[in-house]
Coordinates of C-alpha atoms and ligand atoms in Angstrom, one line a residue:
M23 CA 0.0 0.0 0.0
T24 CA 1.4 3.4 -0.9
G25 CA 1.6 6.4 1.4
E26 CA -1.1 8.0 -0.7
S27 CA -3.7 5.3 -0.2
Q28 CA -2.9 5.1 3.5
A29 CA -3.3 8.9 3.6
A30 CA -6.8 8.5 2.3
R31 CA -7.6 6.0 5.0
A32 CA -6.1 7.9 7.8
G33 CA -7.7 11.2 6.6
A34 CA -11.1 9.6 6.7
G35 CA -10.5 8.5 10.3
A36 CA -9.6 12.0 11.3
G37 CA -13.0 13.3 10.3
A38 CA -14.7 13.4 13.7
G39 CA -13.8 16.0 16.3
P40 CA -13.5 19.7 16.8
G41 CA -11.9 21.9 14.3
K42 CA -12.8 19.9 11.1
D43 CA -13.9 22.0 8.1
E44 CA -13.2 25.3 9.7
G45 CA -11.5 26.2 6.5
K46 CA -8.0 27.1 7.7
G47 CA -6.5 24.5 5.4
T48 CA -4.9 21.1 5.4
I49 CA -1.7 20.1 7.3
R50 CA -0.1 16.9 6.1
I51 CA 1.7 14.9 8.8
L52 CA 4.1 12.1 7.6
Q53 CA 5.2 9.4 10.0
L54 CA 8.5 7.9 8.8
Y55 CA 8.9 4.1 9.0
P56 CA 6.2 3.3 11.5
R57 CA 6.5 -0.4 10.7
D58 CA 10.2 -0.6 11.9
M59 CA 10.8 2.6 13.9
N60 CA 8.0 3.0 16.4
I61 CA 8.6 1.9 20.0
Y62 CA 7.5 2.9 23.5
G63 CA 4.5 4.6 22.0
D64 CA 6.2 6.8 19.4
W65 CA 3.1 6.5 17.1
G66 CA 1.3 8.6 19.7
N67 CA 3.3 11.7 18.5
A68 CA 1.5 11.5 15.1
L69 CA -1.9 11.1 16.8
V70 CA -1.2 14.1 19.1
L71 CA -0.3 16.2 16.0
Q72 CA -3.4 15.0 14.2
R73 CA -5.7 16.0 17.1
R74 CA -4.0 19.3 17.9
V75 CA -4.1 20.3 14.2
Q76 CA -7.9 19.8 14.4
W77 CA -8.1 21.8 17.7
H78 CA -6.3 24.6 16.0
G79 CA -9.0 24.6 13.3
Y80 CA -6.9 23.1 10.5
T81 CA -7.6 19.8 8.7
P82 CA -5.0 17.0 9.4
E83 CA -4.0 14.4 7.0
L84 CA -2.0 11.6 8.5
L85 CA 0.4 9.7 6.1
E86 CA 2.7 6.8 6.7
Y87 CA 5.9 6.1 4.8
N88 CA 7.6 2.6 4.9
P89 CA 10.5 1.3 2.9
G90 CA 9.5 1.0 -0.8
D91 CA 6.5 3.4 -0.6
D92 CA 6.2 6.4 -2.9
F93 CA 7.3 9.5 -1.0
P94 CA 4.3 11.7 -0.7
A95 CA 4.4 15.2 -2.1
D96 CA 3.5 18.4 -0.1
V97 CA 4.4 17.1 3.4
D98 CA 4.1 19.7 6.1
I99 CA 5.3 17.9 9.3
I100 CA 7.6 14.9 9.5
V101 CA 7.8 12.6 12.6
G102 CA 10.0 9.6 13.1
G103 CA 10.3 7.2 16.0
G104 CA 12.8 5.0 17.7
G105 CA 13.7 1.5 16.9
Q106 CA 16.0 -1.3 17.9
D107 CA 19.3 -1.6 16.1
S108 CA 17.7 -4.3 14.0
G109 CA 15.0 -1.8 12.9
Q110 CA 17.6 0.7 12.0
L111 CA 19.4 -1.9 9.8
I112 CA 16.1 -2.7 8.0
I113 CA 15.4 0.9 7.0
Q114 CA 18.9 2.1 6.4
D115 CA 19.1 1.6 2.6
D116 CA 15.7 3.2 2.0
L117 CA 16.6 6.1 4.3
Q118 CA 19.6 6.8 2.1
L119 CA 17.3 6.8 -1.0
R120 CA 15.3 9.5 0.8
A121 CA 18.2 11.5 2.1
G122 CA 18.1 14.2 -0.6
T123 CA 14.3 14.8 -0.2
L124 CA 14.5 14.9 3.6
T125 CA 17.6 17.2 3.6
E126 CA 15.9 19.6 1.2
L127 CA 12.9 19.7 3.4
A128 CA 14.9 20.3 6.6
E129 CA 17.0 23.0 4.9
D130 CA 13.9 24.7 3.7
G131 CA 12.5 24.9 7.2
A132 CA 10.1 22.0 7.3
P133 CA 9.2 21.1 10.9
M134 CA 10.4 17.6 11.9
L135 CA 10.5 15.6 15.1
V136 CA 12.8 12.6 15.3
I137 CA 13.1 10.3 18.3
C138 CA 15.9 8.1 19.4
G139 CA 16.7 5.6 16.6
L140 CA 15.8 8.1 13.8
Y141 CA 17.5 10.9 15.7
Q142 CA 20.6 8.8 15.5
L143 CA 20.1 8.2 11.7
F144 CA 19.3 11.9 11.0
G145 CA 22.9 12.4 12.2
R146 CA 26.1 11.4 10.5
F147 CA 26.2 7.7 11.6
F148 CA 25.4 5.2 14.3
K149 CA 28.2 2.8 15.1
T150 CA 26.5 -0.1 17.0
R151 CA 28.0 -1.8 20.1
L152 CA 29.1 -4.6 17.8
G153 CA 31.0 -2.2 15.5
T154 CA 28.5 -2.1 12.6
V155 CA 28.4 1.4 11.1
I156 CA 24.9 2.5 10.0
P157 CA 25.3 5.6 7.9
G158 CA 22.9 8.5 8.7
I159 CA 21.7 11.2 6.4
G160 CA 23.7 14.0 8.1
I161 CA 20.9 16.5 8.5
L162 CA 22.1 16.8 12.1
D163 CA 25.7 17.4 12.9
V164 CA 25.8 14.6 15.5
E165 CA 27.4 11.1 15.7
T166 CA 26.4 8.2 17.8
H167 CA 28.4 5.3 19.3
G168 CA 26.8 2.2 20.8
T169 CA 28.1 1.3 24.3
D170 CA 27.7 -1.5 26.8
E171 CA 25.8 0.8 29.1
R172 CA 22.0 1.1 28.6
L173 CA 20.6 4.4 29.5
I174 CA 17.1 3.7 30.8
G175 CA 14.5 5.7 32.8
N176 CA 12.4 8.8 33.1
V177 CA 13.9 12.0 32.1
K178 CA 13.3 15.7 32.8
V179 CA 15.0 18.3 30.5
S180 CA 15.2 22.0 31.0
T181 CA 14.9 23.6 27.6
P182 CA 15.1 27.3 26.5
E183 CA 12.3 26.9 24.0
F184 CA 9.7 24.5 25.4
G185 CA 10.1 24.8 29.2
E186 CA 10.5 21.5 31.1
V187 CA 10.3 18.5 28.7
L188 CA 9.4 15.1 30.1
G189 CA 9.8 11.7 28.7
Y190 CA 11.4 8.2 28.9
E191 CA 14.7 7.1 27.5
N192 CA 16.0 3.6 26.6
H193 CA 19.1 3.5 24.5
S194 CA 22.7 2.2 24.3
G195 CA 23.8 4.6 21.7
Q196 CA 25.5 7.7 23.0
T197 CA 25.3 10.9 20.9
T198 CA 27.8 13.7 20.7
L199 CA 26.8 17.0 19.2
G200 CA 28.9 19.0 16.7
S201 CA 29.0 22.7 16.3
G202 CA 26.3 22.7 13.7
V203 CA 23.5 21.9 16.1
R204 CA 22.5 23.0 19.6
P205 CA 21.1 20.8 22.3
L206 CA 17.4 20.6 22.9
G207 CA 18.1 21.2 26.6
T208 CA 20.0 20.1 29.7
V209 CA 19.0 17.1 31.7
A210 CA 17.6 17.7 35.2
R211 CA 16.9 14.0 35.7
G212 CA 18.2 11.1 33.5
T213 CA 21.0 10.9 31.1
G214 CA 20.0 12.2 27.6
N215 CA 22.5 12.3 24.7
N216 CA 25.4 10.7 26.6
S217 CA 26.7 10.0 30.0
K218 CA 29.2 12.9 29.8
D219 CA 27.8 16.4 29.0
G220 CA 24.3 16.6 30.5
N221 CA 22.7 17.5 27.1
E222 CA 19.6 16.0 25.7
G223 CA 18.5 16.1 22.1
A224 CA 19.4 18.4 19.3
R225 CA 18.0 21.4 17.5
Y226 CA 18.7 22.5 13.9
K227 CA 16.4 24.8 11.9
N228 CA 12.9 23.4 12.6
V229 CA 14.1 19.9 13.3
V230 CA 13.6 18.8 16.9
A231 CA 15.5 15.6 17.8
S232 CA 15.3 13.8 21.2
Y233 CA 15.9 10.5 22.9
L234 CA 12.6 10.8 24.7
H235 CA 9.8 8.3 24.1
G236 CA 6.7 7.9 26.1
S237 CA 5.3 9.2 23.7
L238 CA 6.8 12.6 23.9
L239 CA 4.1 14.9 22.5
P240 CA 1.1 14.0 24.7
K241 CA 2.9 15.4 27.7
N242 CA 4.9 18.1 25.9
P243 CA 2.2 20.0 23.9
A244 CA 4.6 23.0 23.5
I245 CA 6.7 21.0 21.1
A246 CA 3.6 19.8 19.2
D247 CA 2.4 23.4 18.8
F248 CA 5.8 24.5 17.7
L249 CA 5.7 21.9 14.9
I250 CA 2.1 22.9 13.9
R251 CA 2.7 26.6 14.1
T252 CA 5.9 26.3 11.9
A253 CA 4.0 24.1 9.4
A254 CA 1.2 26.6 9.2
E255 CA 3.5 29.6 8.8
R256 CA 5.5 27.9 6.2
K257 CA 2.5 26.8 4.2
F258 CA 0.0 29.6 4.7
G259 CA 2.3 32.5 5.8
T260 CA 0.6 32.8 9.1
F261 CA -0.7 30.6 12.0
D262 CA -4.1 31.2 13.4
P263 CA -4.2 29.2 16.7
G264 CA -7.3 27.6 18.1
A265 CA -8.0 26.7 21.7
P266 CA -6.6 23.2 22.3
D267 CA -7.9 21.1 25.2
D268 CA -4.8 20.7 27.4
H269 CA -6.6 18.9 30.3
Y270 CA -5.1 15.5 29.6
A271 CA -1.7 17.0 28.7
V272 CA -1.6 18.7 32.1
L273 CA -2.5 15.4 33.9
A274 CA 0.1 13.5 31.9
R275 CA 2.8 16.1 32.8
E276 CA 1.9 15.9 36.5
H277 CA 2.1 12.1 36.4
A278 CA 5.4 12.0 34.4
A279 CA 7.0 14.6 36.7
R280 CA 6.3 12.4 39.8
R281 CA 7.8 9.3 38.3
P282 CA 11.1 8.1 39.8
R283 CA 14.1 7.8 37.5
Ligands
LIG28 N1 19.0 1.2 18.8 C1 19.3 2.4 19.4 C2 20.0 2.4 20.7 O1 19.8 1.5 21.6 C3 18.0 3.2 19.5 C4 17.1 2.7 20.5 C5 15.8 3.4 20.6 O2 15.3 4.0 19.6 N2 15.1 3.4 21.7 O3 20.8 3.3 21.0

């Protein structure tokens, strides 16, 4: 099934709910490699974007892209999840085929969120613990080395752009940032990018990269709204916000903040 036909299905499912048909326009959300790169609830990021796009009065279209699919045109937001090393090995060749398109979009300011395994592969490379080098697509000036240490647990990050960011990490790769990116934030609890510098995630243009699963966006709506605002401004020249219902996001944040490491 192509991304386009899945889009039709997902779009139909998005029909009910507030915000539909208010005429502000369509925002197309593409989930990269959900079959192989989607762990610890990462798919929830796409669902949060879909719902918040509706709440802001725009019409969401949710697309999926898996290896071998046609790459859909006119994508407004790209999200990609984490995956085991084995999942990264499965998608690596296809990702290289799409490197040019994804790089052009990122350089042009398209908003993107990449988590853990795809964060690593949006960087220069991931060298696994066993020494296999999985090349990345180099959108992010970062490199990742697998280690024998697994970094697992709940994380709190202080960020300059999104306030306190909450989530869950589970990775053995340790990522080092180059001068071409800035960190998403500084860990207040947990480990983040690596066990040395106290940084978590990376920021470049409108790309947000993070190790945090959970999923991330249900309890960090500020990041979701950044992606939606950026998409709307890029596509329509302006963002006309709605009134999202943050009730569950507030509860999720309270709950996540109370969790032990
Ligand atoms: N395989 C990678 C690692 O362990 C990514 C894991 C993940 O996406 N959670 O570093």
